[in-house]
PDB file of C-alpha atoms in Angstrom:
ATOM      1  CA  MET L  39      66.230 123.831  68.398  1.00  0.00           C
ATOM      2  CA  THR L  40      62.741 125.123  68.481  1.00  0.00           C
ATOM      3  CA  PRO L  41      59.975 123.049  69.937  1.00  0.00           C
ATOM      4  CA  PRO L  42      57.263 121.773  67.540  1.00  0.00           C
ATOM      5  CA  VAL L  43      54.082 123.725  67.325  1.00  0.00           C
ATOM      6  CA  ARG L  44      50.530 122.311  66.724  1.00  0.00           C
ATOM      7  CA  LEU L  45      48.045 124.205  64.625  1.00  0.00           C
ATOM      8  CA  THR L  46      44.487 123.054  64.483  1.00  0.00           C
ATOM      9  CA  LEU L  47      42.066 124.579  61.404  1.00  0.00           C
ATOM     10  CA  THR L  48      38.597 124.398  61.067  1.00  0.00           C
ATOM     11  CA  ALA L  49      37.426 125.031  57.393  1.00  0.00           C
ATOM     12  CA  GLN L  50      34.951 124.264  54.631  1.00  0.00           C
ATOM     13  CA  SER L  51      35.748 121.019  52.999  1.00  0.00           C
ATOM     14  CA  SER L  52      37.989 121.602  50.005  1.00  0.00           C
ATOM     15  CA  ALA L  53      40.946 119.380  48.558  1.00  0.00           C
ATOM     16  CA  GLY L  54      42.188 122.579  47.182  1.00  0.00           C
ATOM     17  CA  LEU L  55      42.526 124.218  50.464  1.00  0.00           C
ATOM     18  CA  LEU L  56      45.101 121.462  51.540  1.00  0.00           C
ATOM     19  CA  CYS L  57      47.297 122.435  48.658  1.00  0.00           C
ATOM     20  CA  ARG L  58      47.319 126.051  49.612  1.00  0.00           C
ATOM     21  CA  LEU L  59      48.071 125.340  53.269  1.00  0.00           C
ATOM     22  CA  ILE L  60      51.087 123.022  52.331  1.00  0.00           C
ATOM     23  CA  GLY L  61      52.035 125.816  49.859  1.00  0.00           C
ATOM     24  CA  LEU L  62      52.151 128.216  52.594  1.00  0.00           C
ATOM     25  CA  LEU L  63      54.682 126.085  54.474  1.00  0.00           C
ATOM     26  CA  ALA L  64      56.731 125.658  51.191  1.00  0.00           C
ATOM     27  CA  GLN L  65      57.317 129.441  51.376  1.00  0.00           C
ATOM     28  CA  HIS L  66      59.354 128.708  54.561  1.00  0.00           C
ATOM     29  CA  ASP L  67      61.156 125.884  52.924  1.00  0.00           C
ATOM     30  CA  LEU L  68      59.532 123.431  55.023  1.00  0.00           C
ATOM     31  CA  ALA L  69      58.428 119.928  53.836  1.00  0.00           C
ATOM     32  CA  ALA L  70      54.916 118.741  54.590  1.00  0.00           C
ATOM     33  CA  PRO L  71      54.324 118.534  58.233  1.00  0.00           C
ATOM     34  CA  ASP L  72      52.687 115.871  60.330  1.00  0.00           C
ATOM     35  CA  LEU L  73      49.083 116.087  59.094  1.00  0.00           C
ATOM     36  CA  LYS L  74      45.648 114.698  60.216  1.00  0.00           C
ATOM     37  CA  VAL L  75      42.734 115.669  58.138  1.00  0.00           C
ATOM     38  CA  THR L  76      39.119 114.844  59.204  1.00  0.00           C
ATOM     39  CA  THR L  77      35.987 115.560  57.156  1.00  0.00           C
ATOM     40  CA  ARG L  78      32.520 115.698  58.178  1.00  0.00           C
ATOM     41  CA  GLY L  79      30.012 116.849  55.639  1.00  0.00           C
ATOM     42  CA  THR L  80      30.942 120.257  54.545  1.00  0.00           C
ATOM     43  CA  GLU L  81      33.551 120.660  57.391  1.00  0.00           C
ATOM     44  CA  MET L  82      37.267 119.895  57.465  1.00  0.00           C
ATOM     45  CA  ARG L  83      39.441 119.784  60.422  1.00  0.00           C
ATOM     46  CA  VAL L  84      43.220 120.074  59.865  1.00  0.00           C
ATOM     47  CA  GLU L  85      45.620 119.150  62.611  1.00  0.00           C
ATOM     48  CA  MET L  86      49.408 119.865  61.835  1.00  0.00           C
ATOM     49  CA  VAL L  87      52.523 119.763  63.755  1.00  0.00           C
ATOM     50  CA  LEU L  88      55.152 122.293  62.391  1.00  0.00           C
ATOM     51  CA  ARG L  89      58.728 121.719  63.318  1.00  0.00           C
ATOM     52  CA  GLY L  90      61.620 124.035  62.480  1.00  0.00           C
ATOM     53  CA  LEU L  91      59.973 127.336  62.715  1.00  0.00           C
ATOM     54  CA  SER L  92      60.509 129.877  65.488  1.00  0.00           C
ATOM     55  CA  PRO L  93      57.312 130.995  67.522  1.00  0.00           C
ATOM     56  CA  GLN L  94      57.257 134.212  65.545  1.00  0.00           C
ATOM     57  CA  SER L  95      57.341 132.330  62.315  1.00  0.00           C
ATOM     58  CA  ALA L  96      54.659 129.856  63.429  1.00  0.00           C
ATOM     59  CA  ARG L  97      52.232 132.792  64.210  1.00  0.00           C
ATOM     60  CA  ILE L  98      52.980 134.368  61.008  1.00  0.00           C
ATOM     61  CA  ALA L  99      52.141 131.161  59.157  1.00  0.00           C
ATOM     62  CA  ALA L 100      48.940 130.769  61.163  1.00  0.00           C
ATOM     63  CA  GLU L 101      47.914 134.285  60.230  1.00  0.00           C
ATOM     64  CA  LYS L 102      48.491 133.524  56.497  1.00  0.00           C
ATOM     65  CA  MET L 103      46.449 130.261  57.050  1.00  0.00           C
ATOM     66  CA  ARG L 104      43.595 132.549  58.525  1.00  0.00           C
ATOM     67  CA  GLY L 105      43.537 134.419  55.422  1.00  0.00           C
ATOM     68  CA  CYS L 106      42.921 131.362  53.093  1.00  0.00           C
ATOM     69  CA  ILE L 107      39.529 131.192  51.515  1.00  0.00           C
ATOM     70  CA  GLY L 108      37.268 128.681  53.383  1.00  0.00           C
ATOM     71  CA  VAL L 109      39.382 128.730  56.596  1.00  0.00           C
ATOM     72  CA  VAL L 110      36.997 129.241  59.574  1.00  0.00           C
ATOM     73  CA  SER L 111      39.396 129.352  62.502  1.00  0.00           C
ATOM     74  CA  VAL L 112      42.996 128.730  63.029  1.00  0.00           C
ATOM     75  CA  SER L 113      44.070 127.807  66.913  1.00  0.00           C
ATOM     76  CA  GLU L 114      47.773 127.252  67.977  1.00  0.00           C
ATOM     77  CA  THR L 115      47.869 124.686  71.003  1.00  0.00           C
ATOM     78  CA  GLY L 116      51.742 125.671  71.670  1.00  0.00           C
ATOM     79  CA  SER L 117      54.654 123.188  71.751  1.00  0.00           C
ATOM     80  CA  VAL L 118      54.272 119.581  71.373  1.00  0.00           C
ATOM     81  CA  PRO L 119      56.517 116.911  73.002  1.00  0.00           C
ATOM     82  CA  ALA L 120      59.137 115.613  70.756  1.00  0.00           C
ATOM     83  CA  PRO L 121      58.442 112.026  69.375  1.00  0.00           C
ATOM     84  CA  ALA L 122      59.812 109.250  71.456  1.00  0.00           C
TER      85      ALA L 122
END
């Protein structure tokens, strides 16, 4: 089993962007990941933990997210510990 991967995105605040991000994951037949969304003014920060993706697939998903309109940056912080 592959370890979970944490992605952190910064973007322009947009409810539609959240739908597009989850849609990208649905293309890999993944349910909605663990999400934490924080907005401050016109900026949005999205932290997600992806489970069930190979490291290569996680990188591809991150690249697709970078291509979404409004996304400023995407960083992969590597594997995260499994929940207790």
